[in-house]
XYZ file of N, CA and C in Angstrom:
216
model
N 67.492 27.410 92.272
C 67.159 28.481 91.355
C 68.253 28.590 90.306
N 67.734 28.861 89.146
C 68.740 28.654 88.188
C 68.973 30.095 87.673
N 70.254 30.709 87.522
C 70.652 32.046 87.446
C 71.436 32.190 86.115
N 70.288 32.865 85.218
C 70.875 33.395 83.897
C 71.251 34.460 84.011
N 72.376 34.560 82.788
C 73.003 35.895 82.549
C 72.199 37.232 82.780
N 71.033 37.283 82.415
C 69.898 38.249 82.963
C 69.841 38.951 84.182
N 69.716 37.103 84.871
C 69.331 37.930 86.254
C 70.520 38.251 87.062
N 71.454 37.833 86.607
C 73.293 38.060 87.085
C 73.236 39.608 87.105
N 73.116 40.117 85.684
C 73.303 41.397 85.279
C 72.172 42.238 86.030
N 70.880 41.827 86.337
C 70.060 42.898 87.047
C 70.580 42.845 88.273
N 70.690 41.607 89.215
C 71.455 41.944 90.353
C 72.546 42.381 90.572
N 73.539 42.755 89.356
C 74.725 43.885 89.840
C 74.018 44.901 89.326
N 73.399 45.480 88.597
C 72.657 46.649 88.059
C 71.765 47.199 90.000
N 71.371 46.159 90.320
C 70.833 46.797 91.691
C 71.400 47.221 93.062
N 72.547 46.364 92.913
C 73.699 46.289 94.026
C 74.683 47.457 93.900
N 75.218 48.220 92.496
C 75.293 49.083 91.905
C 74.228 50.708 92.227
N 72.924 50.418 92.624
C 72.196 51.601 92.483
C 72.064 52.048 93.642
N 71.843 50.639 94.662
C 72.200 51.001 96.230
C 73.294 51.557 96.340
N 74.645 50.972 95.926
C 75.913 51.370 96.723
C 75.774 53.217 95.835
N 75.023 53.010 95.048
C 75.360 55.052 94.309
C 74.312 55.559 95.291
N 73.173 54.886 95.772
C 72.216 55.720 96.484
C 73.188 55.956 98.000
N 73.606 55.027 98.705
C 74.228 55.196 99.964
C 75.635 56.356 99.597
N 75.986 56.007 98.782
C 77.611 57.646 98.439
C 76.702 58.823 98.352
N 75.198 58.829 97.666
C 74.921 59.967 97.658
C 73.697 60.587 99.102
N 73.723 59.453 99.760
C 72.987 59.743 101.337
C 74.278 60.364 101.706
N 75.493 59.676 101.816
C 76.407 59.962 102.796
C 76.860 61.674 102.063
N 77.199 62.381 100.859
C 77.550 63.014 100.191
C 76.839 64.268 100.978
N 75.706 63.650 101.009
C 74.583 65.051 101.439
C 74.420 65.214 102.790
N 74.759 64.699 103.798
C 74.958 64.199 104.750
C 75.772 65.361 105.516
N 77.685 64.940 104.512
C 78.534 65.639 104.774
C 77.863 67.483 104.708
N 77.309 67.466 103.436
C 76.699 68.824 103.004
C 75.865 69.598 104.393
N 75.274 68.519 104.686
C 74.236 69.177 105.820
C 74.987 69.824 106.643
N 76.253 68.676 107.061
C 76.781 68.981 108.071
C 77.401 70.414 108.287
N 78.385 70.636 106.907
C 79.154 72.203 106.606
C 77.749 73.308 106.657
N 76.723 72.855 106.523
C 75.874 74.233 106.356
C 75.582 74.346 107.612
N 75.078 73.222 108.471
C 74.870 73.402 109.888
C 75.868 74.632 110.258
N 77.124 73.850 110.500
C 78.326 74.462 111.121
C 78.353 75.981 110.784
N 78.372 76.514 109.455
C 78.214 77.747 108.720
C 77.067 78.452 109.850
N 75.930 77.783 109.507
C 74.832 78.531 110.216
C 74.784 79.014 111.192
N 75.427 77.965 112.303
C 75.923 77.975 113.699
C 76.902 79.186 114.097
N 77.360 79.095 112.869
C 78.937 80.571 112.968
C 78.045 81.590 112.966
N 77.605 81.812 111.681
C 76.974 83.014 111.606
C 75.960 83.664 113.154
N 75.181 82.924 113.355
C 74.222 82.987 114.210
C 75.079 83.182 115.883
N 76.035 83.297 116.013
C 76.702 83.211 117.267
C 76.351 84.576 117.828
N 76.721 84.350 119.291
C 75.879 85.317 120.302
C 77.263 86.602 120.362
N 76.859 87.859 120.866
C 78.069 88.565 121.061
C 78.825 87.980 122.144
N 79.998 88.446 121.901
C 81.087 88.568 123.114
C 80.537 89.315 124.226
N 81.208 89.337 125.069
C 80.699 89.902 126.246
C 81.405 91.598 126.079
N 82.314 91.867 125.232
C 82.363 92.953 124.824
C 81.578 93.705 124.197
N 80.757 93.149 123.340
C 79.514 93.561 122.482
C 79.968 93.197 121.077
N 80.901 92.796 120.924
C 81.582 92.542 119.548
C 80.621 91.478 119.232
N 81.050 91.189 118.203
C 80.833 89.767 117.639
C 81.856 88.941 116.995
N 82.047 87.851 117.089
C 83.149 86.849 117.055
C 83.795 86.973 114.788
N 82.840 87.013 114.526
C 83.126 87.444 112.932
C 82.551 88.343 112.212
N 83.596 89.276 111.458
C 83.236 90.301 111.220
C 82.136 89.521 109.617
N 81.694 90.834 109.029
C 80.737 90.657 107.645
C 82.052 90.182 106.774
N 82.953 90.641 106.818
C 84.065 90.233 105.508
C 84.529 88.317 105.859
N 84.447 88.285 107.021
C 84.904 87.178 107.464
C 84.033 86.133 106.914
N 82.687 86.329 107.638
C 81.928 85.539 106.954
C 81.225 85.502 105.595
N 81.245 86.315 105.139
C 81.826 86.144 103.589
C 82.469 85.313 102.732
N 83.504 85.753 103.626
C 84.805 84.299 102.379
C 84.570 83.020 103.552
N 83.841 83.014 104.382
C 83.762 81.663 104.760
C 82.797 81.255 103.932
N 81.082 82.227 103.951
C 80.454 81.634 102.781
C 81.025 81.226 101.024
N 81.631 81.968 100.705
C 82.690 81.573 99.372
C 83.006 80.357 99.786
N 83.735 80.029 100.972
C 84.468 79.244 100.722
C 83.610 77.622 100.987
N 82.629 77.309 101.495
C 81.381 76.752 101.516
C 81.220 76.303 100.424
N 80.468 77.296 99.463
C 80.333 77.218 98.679
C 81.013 77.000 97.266
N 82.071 77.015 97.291
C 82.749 75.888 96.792
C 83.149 75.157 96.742
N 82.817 74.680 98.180
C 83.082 73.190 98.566
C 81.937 72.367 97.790
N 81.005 73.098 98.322
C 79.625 72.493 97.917
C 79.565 72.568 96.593
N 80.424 73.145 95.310
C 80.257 72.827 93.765
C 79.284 73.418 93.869
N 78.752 74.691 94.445
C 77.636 75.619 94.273
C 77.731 76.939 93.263
């Protein structure tokens, strides 16, 4: 097979779109993961005191702080 400048350039143009599609699987990935975790906090069961493990202010600036991780 004979390989012109063409098809040189479309096959890094494609090898290129994968490796941006896989940074942005993995990107969102990470994302899922921090919201899981977030969710998981929030949603926690009381203490056996009746408390609960984080107060509203707490989770608050944890959501802030999420969320600017996330460039939200």
């Amino acid at each position: 097979m004979i390989l012109t400048n063409k098809s040189i350039e479309r096959e890094k143009r494609a090898l290129q779109y994968e490796q941006l599609l896989a940074d942005e699987h993995h990107q969102l990935a990470l994302d899922r993961a921090m919201i899981l975790d977030f969710v998981y906090l929030v949603a926690a069961n009381k203490r056996r005191s009746g408390e609960y493990n984080n107060s509203r202010d707490d989770l608050r600036v944890k959501a802030g702080e999420l969320l600017s991780k996330l460039n939200l």
